[in-house]
mmCIF file of C-alpha atoms and ligand atoms in Angstrom:
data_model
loop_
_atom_site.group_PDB
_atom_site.id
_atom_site.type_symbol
_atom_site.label_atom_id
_atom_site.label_comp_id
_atom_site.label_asym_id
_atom_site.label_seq_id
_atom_site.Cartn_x
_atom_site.Cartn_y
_atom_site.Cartn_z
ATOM 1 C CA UNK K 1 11.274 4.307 14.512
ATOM 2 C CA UNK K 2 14.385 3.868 12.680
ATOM 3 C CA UNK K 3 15.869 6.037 9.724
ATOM 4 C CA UNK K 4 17.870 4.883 6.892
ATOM 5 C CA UNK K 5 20.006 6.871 6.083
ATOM 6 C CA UNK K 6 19.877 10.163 8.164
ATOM 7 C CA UNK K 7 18.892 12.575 4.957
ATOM 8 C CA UNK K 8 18.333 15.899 6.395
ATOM 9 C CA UNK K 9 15.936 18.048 4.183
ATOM 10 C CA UNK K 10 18.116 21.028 1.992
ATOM 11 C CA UNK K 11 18.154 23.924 3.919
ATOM 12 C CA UNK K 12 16.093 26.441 2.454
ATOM 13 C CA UNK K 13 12.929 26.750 0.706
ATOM 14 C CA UNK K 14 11.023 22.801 0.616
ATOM 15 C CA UNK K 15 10.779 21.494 -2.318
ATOM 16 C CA UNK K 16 7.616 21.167 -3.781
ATOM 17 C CA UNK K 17 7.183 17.399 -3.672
ATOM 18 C CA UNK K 18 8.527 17.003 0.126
ATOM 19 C CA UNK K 19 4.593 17.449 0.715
ATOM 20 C CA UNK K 20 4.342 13.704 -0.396
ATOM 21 C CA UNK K 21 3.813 10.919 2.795
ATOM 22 C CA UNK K 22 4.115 6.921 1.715
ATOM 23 C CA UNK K 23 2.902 4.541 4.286
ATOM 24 C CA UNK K 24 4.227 0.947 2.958
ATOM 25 C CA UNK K 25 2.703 -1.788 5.202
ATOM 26 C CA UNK K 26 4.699 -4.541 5.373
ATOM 27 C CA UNK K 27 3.877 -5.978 8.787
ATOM 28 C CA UNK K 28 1.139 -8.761 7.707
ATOM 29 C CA UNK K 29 1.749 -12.591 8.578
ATOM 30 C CA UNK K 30 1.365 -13.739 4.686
ATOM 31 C CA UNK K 31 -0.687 -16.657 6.281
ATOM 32 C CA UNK K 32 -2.847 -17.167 2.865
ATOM 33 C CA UNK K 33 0.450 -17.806 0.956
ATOM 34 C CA UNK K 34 2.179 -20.034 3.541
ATOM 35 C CA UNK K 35 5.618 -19.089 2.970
ATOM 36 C CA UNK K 36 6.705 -19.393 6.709
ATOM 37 C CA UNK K 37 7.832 -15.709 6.626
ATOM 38 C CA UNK K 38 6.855 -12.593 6.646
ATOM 39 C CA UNK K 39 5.215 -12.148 2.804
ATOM 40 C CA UNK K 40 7.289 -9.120 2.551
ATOM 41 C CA UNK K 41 10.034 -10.811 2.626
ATOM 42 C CA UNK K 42 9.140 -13.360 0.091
ATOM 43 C CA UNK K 43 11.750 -13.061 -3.248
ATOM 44 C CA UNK K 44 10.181 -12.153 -6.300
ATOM 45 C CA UNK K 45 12.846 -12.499 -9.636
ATOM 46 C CA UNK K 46 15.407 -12.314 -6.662
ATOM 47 C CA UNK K 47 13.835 -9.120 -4.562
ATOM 48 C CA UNK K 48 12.040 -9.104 -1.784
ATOM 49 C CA UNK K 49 8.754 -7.166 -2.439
ATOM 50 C CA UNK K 50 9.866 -4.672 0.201
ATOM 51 C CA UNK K 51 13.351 -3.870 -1.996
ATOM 52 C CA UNK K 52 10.591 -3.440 -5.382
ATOM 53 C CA UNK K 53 8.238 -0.809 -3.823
ATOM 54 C CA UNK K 54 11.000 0.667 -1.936
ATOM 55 C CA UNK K 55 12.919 0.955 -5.260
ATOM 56 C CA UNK K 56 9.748 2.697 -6.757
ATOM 57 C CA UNK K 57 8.782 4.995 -4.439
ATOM 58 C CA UNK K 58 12.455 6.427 -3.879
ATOM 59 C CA UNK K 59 12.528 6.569 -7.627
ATOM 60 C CA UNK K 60 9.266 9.028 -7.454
ATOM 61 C CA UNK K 61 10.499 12.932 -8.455
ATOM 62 C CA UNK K 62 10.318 15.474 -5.971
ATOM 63 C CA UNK K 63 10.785 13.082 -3.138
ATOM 64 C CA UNK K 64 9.274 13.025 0.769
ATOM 65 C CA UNK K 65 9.081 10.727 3.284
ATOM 66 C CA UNK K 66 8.933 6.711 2.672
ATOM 67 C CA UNK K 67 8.002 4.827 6.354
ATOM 68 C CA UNK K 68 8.045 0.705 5.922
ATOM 69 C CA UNK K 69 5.839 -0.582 8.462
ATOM 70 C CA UNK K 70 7.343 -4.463 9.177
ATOM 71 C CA UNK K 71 7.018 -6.781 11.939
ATOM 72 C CA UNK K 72 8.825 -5.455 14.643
ATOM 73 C CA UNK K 73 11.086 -8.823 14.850
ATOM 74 C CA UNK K 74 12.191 -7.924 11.011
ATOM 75 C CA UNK K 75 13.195 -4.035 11.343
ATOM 76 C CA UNK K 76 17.093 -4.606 11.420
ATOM 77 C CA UNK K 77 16.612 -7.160 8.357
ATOM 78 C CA UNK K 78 14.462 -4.818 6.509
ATOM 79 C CA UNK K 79 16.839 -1.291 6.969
ATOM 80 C CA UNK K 80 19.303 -3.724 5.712
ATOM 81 C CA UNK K 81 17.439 -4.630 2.792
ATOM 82 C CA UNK K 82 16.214 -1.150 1.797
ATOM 83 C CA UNK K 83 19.578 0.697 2.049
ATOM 84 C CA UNK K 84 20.738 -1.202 -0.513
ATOM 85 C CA UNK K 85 17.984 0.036 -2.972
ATOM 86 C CA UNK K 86 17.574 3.792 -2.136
ATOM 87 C CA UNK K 87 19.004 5.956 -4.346
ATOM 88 C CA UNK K 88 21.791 8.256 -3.534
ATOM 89 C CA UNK K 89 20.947 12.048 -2.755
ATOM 90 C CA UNK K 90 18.560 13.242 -0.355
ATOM 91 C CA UNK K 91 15.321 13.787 -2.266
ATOM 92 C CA UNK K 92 13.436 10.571 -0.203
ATOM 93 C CA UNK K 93 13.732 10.064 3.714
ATOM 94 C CA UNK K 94 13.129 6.171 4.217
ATOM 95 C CA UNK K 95 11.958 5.048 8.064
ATOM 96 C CA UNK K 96 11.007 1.751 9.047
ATOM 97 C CA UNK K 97 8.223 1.399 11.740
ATOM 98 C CA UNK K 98 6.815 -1.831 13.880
ATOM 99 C CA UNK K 99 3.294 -2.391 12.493
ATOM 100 C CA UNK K 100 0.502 -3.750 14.321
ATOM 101 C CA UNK K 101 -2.014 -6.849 14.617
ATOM 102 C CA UNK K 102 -3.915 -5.926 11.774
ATOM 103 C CA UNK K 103 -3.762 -4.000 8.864
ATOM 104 C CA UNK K 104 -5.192 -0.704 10.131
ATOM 105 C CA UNK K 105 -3.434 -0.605 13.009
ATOM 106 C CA UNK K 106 -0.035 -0.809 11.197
ATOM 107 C CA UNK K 107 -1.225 2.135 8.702
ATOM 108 C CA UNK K 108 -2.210 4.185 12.258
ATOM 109 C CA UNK K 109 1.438 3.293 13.377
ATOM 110 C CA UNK K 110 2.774 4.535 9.668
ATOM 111 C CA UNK K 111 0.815 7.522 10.215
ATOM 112 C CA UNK K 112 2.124 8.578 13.600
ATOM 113 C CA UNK K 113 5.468 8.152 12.397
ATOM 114 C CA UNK K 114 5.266 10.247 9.335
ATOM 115 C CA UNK K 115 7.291 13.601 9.047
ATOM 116 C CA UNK K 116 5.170 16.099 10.065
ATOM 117 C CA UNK K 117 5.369 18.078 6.751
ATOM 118 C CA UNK K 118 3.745 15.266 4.404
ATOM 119 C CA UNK K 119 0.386 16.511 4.661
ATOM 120 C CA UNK K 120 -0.616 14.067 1.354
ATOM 121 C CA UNK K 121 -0.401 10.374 2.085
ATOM 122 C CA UNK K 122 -0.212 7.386 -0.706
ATOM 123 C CA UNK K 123 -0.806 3.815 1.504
ATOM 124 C CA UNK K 124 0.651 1.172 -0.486
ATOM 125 C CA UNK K 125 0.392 -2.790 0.286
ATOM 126 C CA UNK K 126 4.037 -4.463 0.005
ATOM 127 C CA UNK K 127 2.084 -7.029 -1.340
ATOM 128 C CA UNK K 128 1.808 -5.502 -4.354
ATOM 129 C CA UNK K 129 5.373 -5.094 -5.723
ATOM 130 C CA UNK K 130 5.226 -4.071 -9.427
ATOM 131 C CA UNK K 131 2.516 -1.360 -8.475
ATOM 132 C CA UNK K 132 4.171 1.129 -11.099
ATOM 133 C CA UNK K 133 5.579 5.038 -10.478
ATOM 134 C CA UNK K 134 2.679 6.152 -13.091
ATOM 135 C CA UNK K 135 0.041 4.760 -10.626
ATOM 136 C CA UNK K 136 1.324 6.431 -7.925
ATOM 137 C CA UNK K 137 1.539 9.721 -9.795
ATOM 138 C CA UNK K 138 -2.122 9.612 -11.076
ATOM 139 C CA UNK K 139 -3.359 8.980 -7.679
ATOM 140 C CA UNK K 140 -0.745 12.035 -6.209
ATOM 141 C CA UNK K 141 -2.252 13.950 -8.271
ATOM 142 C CA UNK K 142 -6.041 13.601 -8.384
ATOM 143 C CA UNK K 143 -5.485 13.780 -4.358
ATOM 144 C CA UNK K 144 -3.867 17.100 -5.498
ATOM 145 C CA UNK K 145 -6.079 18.553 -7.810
ATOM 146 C CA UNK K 146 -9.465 17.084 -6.051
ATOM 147 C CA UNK K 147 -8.196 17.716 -2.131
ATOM 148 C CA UNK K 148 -10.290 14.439 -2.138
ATOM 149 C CA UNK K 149 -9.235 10.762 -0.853
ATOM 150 C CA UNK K 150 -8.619 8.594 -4.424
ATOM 151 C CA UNK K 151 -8.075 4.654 -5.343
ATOM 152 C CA UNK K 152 -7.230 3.120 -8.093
ATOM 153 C CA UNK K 153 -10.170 0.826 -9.367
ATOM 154 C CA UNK K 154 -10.281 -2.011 -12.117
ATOM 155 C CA UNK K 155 -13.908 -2.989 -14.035
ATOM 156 C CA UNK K 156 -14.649 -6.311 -13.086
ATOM 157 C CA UNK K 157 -14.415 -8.457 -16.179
ATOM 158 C CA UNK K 158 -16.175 -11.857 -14.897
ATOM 159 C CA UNK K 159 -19.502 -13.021 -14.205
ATOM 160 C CA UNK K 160 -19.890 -12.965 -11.074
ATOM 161 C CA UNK K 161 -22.588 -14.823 -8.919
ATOM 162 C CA UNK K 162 -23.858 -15.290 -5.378
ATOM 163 C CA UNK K 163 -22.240 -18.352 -3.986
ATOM 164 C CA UNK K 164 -24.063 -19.933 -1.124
ATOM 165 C CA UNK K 165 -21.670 -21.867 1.567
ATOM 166 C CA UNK K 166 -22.437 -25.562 0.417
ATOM 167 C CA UNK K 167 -21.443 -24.104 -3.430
ATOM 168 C CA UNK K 168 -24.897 -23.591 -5.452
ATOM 169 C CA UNK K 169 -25.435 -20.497 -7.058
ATOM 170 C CA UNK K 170 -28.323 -18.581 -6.074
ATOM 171 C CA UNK K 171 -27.758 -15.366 -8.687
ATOM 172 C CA UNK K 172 -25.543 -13.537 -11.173
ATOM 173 C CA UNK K 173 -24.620 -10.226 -9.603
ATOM 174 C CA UNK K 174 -24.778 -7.051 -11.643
ATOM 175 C CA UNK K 175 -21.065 -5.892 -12.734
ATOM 176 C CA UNK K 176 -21.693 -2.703 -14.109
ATOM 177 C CA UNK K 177 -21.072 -0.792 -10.981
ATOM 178 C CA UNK K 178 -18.568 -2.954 -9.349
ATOM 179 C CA UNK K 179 -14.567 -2.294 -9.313
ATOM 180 C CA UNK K 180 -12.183 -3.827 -7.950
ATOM 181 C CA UNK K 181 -10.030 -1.568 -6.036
ATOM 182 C CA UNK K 182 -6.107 -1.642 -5.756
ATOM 183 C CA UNK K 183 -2.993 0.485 -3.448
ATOM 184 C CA UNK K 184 -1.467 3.060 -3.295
ATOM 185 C CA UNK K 185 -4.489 4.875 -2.161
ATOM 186 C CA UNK K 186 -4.229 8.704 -2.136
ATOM 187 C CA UNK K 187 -5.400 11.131 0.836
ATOM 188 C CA UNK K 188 -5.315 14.473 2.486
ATOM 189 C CA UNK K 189 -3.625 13.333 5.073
ATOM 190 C CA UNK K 190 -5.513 15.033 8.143
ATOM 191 C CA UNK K 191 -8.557 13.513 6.923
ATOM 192 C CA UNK K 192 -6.902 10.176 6.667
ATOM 193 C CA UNK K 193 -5.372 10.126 9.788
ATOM 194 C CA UNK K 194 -8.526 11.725 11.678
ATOM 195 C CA UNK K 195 -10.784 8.852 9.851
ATOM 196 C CA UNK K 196 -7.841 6.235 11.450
ATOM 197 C CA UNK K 197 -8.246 8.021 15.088
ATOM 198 C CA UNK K 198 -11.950 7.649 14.880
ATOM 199 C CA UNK K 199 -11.756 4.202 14.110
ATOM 200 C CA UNK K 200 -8.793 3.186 17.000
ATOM 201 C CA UNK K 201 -11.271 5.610 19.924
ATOM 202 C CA UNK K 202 -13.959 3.320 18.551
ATOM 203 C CA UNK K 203 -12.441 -0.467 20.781
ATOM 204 C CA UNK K 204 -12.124 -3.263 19.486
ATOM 205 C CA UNK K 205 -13.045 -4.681 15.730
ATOM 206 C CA UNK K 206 -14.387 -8.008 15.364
ATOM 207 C CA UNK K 207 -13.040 -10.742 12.310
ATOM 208 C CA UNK K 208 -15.148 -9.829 9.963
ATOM 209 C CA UNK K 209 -15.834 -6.049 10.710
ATOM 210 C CA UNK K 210 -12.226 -5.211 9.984
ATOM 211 C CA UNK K 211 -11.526 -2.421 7.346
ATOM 212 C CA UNK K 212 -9.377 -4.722 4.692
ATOM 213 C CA UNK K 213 -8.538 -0.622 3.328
ATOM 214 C CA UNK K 214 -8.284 2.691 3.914
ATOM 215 C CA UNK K 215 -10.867 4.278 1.368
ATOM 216 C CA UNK K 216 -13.537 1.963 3.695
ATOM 217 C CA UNK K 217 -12.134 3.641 6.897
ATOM 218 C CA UNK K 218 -12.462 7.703 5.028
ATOM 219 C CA UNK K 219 -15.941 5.846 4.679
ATOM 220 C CA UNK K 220 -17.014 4.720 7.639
ATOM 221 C CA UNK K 221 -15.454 8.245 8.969
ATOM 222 C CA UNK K 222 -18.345 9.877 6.290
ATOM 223 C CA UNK K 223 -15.541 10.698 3.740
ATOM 224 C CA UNK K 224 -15.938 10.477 0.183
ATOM 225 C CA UNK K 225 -13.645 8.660 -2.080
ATOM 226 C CA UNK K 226 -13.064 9.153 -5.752
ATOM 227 C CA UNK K 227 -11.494 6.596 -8.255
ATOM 228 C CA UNK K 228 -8.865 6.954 -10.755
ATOM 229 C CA UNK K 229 -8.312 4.058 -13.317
ATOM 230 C CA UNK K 230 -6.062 1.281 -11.371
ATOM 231 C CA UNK K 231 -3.183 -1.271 -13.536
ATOM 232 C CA UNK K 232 -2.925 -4.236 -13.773
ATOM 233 C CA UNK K 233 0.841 -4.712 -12.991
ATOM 234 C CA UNK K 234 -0.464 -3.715 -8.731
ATOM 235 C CA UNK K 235 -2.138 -7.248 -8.937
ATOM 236 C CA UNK K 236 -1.488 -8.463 -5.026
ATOM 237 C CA UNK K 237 0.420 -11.151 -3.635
ATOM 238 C CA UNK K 238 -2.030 -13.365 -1.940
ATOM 239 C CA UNK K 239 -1.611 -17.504 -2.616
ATOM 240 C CA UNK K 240 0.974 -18.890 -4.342
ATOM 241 C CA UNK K 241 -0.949 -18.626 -7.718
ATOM 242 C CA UNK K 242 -0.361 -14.796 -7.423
ATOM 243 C CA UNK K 243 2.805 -15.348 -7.024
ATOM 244 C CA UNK K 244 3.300 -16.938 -10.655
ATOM 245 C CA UNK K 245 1.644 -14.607 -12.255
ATOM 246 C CA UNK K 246 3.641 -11.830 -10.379
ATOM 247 C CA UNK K 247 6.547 -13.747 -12.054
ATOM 248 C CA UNK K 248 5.298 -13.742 -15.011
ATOM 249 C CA UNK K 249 4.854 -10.209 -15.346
ATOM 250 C CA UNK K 250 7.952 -9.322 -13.961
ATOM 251 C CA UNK K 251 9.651 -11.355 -16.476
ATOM 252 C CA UNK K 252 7.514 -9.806 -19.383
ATOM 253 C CA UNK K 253 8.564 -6.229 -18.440
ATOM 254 C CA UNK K 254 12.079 -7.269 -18.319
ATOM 255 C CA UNK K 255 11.456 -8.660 -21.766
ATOM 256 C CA UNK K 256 12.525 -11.860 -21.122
ATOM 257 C CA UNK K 257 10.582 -14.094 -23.531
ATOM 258 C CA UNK K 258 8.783 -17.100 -21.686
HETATM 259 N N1 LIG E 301 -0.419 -5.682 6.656
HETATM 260 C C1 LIG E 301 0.225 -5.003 7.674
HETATM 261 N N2 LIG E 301 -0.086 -5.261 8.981
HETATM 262 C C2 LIG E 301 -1.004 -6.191 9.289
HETATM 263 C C3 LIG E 301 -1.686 -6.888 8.254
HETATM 264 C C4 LIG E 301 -1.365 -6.600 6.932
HETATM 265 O O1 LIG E 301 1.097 -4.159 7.407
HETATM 266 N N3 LIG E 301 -1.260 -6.450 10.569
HETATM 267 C C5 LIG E 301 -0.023 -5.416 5.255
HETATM 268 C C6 LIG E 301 0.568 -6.652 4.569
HETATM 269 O O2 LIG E 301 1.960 -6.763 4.875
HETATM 270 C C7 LIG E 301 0.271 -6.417 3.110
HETATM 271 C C8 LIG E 301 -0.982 -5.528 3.131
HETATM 272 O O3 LIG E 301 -1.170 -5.092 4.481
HETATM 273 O O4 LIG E 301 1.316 -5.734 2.446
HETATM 274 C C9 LIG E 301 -2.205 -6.268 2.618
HETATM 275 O O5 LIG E 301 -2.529 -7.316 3.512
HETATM 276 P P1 LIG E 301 -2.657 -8.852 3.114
HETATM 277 O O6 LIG E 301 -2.534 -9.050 1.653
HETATM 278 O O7 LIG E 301 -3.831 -9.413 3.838
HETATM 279 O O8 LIG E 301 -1.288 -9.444 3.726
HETATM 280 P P2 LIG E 301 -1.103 -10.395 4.981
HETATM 281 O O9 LIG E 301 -1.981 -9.931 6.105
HETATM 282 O O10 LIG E 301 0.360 -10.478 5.223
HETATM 283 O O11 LIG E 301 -1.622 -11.788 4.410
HETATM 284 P P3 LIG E 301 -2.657 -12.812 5.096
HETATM 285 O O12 LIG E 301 -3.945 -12.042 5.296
HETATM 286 O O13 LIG E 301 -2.776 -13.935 4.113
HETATM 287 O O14 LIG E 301 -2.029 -13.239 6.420
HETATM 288 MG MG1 LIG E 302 -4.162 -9.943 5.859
#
């Protein structure tokens, strides 16, 4: 694990925020969007989407520890990348971290290398770079004032339907009690990383078994998860489509008229 840049704590009584962990995972191939690197490391409006969540979790108040779990071939080029977005002053700690093969494994690896202080954790997908610091401070703070593991969930505003493989529709689903769920994700952390210990004792997880978050692996641990309304600016970067519309909505909060 590397640091950038060697912030001690203040000497004296913590601050109340140094409490707060952030796992970013960073370390996914991108395969879905094709862009030959790393999808962290794709530009959006001229940042990569490392240098936007790094800029808004540094930017959080009270500060804590930030660890950026990247592909362990891309560590020097990300500490380069994120130095030059942290923000004087010694309120955040930034580490970055090699991640794993798949997405839980890279979270374990964020986990293990998280000061041993944070004892509340906010995982946060890279791939979703204009997640905003409100949405990280409602779920802080339901994890807070519940003790309990909290996502951010959307309604679902389509129809949605039962697709069988060759394409005919066999049924319209019932929406009312679906969501669609978003990062950061909010947890005590020793129930967190005891739900990610169970699941690495447990071997090895087959394609389509794998946990795609960590509210499923509080789950499968027999955790309960709560929900806090999600936005729609932590859309994720997935194809290439997302990535226009990620545009898009970066431009429109700059208030530059398209
Ligand atoms: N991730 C990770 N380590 C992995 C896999 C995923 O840190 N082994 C991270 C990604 O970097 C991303 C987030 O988890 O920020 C969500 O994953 P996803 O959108 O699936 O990203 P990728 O795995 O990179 O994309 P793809 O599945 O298309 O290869
Ligand atoms: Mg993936």
């Amino acid at each position: 694990m590397i640091r950038v840049p060697e912030h001690e704590p203040p000497a004296g009584a913590p601050h109340s925020l140094s409490s707060l962990g952030v796992v970013l995972v960073a370390a996914g191939r991108g395969e879905r969007l094709g862009a030959g690197i790393p999808k962290a490391f794709v530009e959006l409006g001229g940042r990569t989407l490392i240098e936007h969540c790094t800029s808004i979790v540094t930017g959080l108040p009270g500060g804590g520890h930030l660890v950026i779990v990247v592909p362990e071939a891309s560590a020097s080029e990300a500490l380069g990348l994120v130095s030059h977005v942290i923000p004087s002053g010694p309120s955040w700690e930034v580490s970055v971290t090699p991640g794993g093969r798949e997405r839980h494994e890279s979270v374990r690896f964020g986990l293990e290398a998280l000061h041993p202080q944070a004892d509340i954790v906010l995982v946060h997908d890279a791939a979703r770079p204009l997640a905003p610091a409100e949405l990280f401070e409602r779920v802080a703070a339901e994890v807070r004032h519940t003790g309990a593991s909290v996502i951010p969930a959307l309604a679902v505003a389509d129809t949605l339907k039962h697709v069988a493989a060759d394409g005919v529709v066999h049924e319209t689903v019932d929406r009312a009690p679906l969501v669609a769920v978003q990062t950061p994700q909010g947890f005590p952390r020793e129930q967190l990383a005891a739900a990610h210990d169970r699941l690495g004792s447990a071997g090895a997880i087959e394609g389509e078994d794998q946990p795609t978050d960590d509210a499923e692996v509080v789950q499968r641990a027999g955790g309960t998860v709560r929900t806090v309304p999600g936005d729609i600016l932590a859309h994720k970067l997935t194809t290439s489509g997302d990535l226009a519309l990620l545009e898009a909505l970066l431009a429109s909060q700059n208030g530059d008229p398209r």
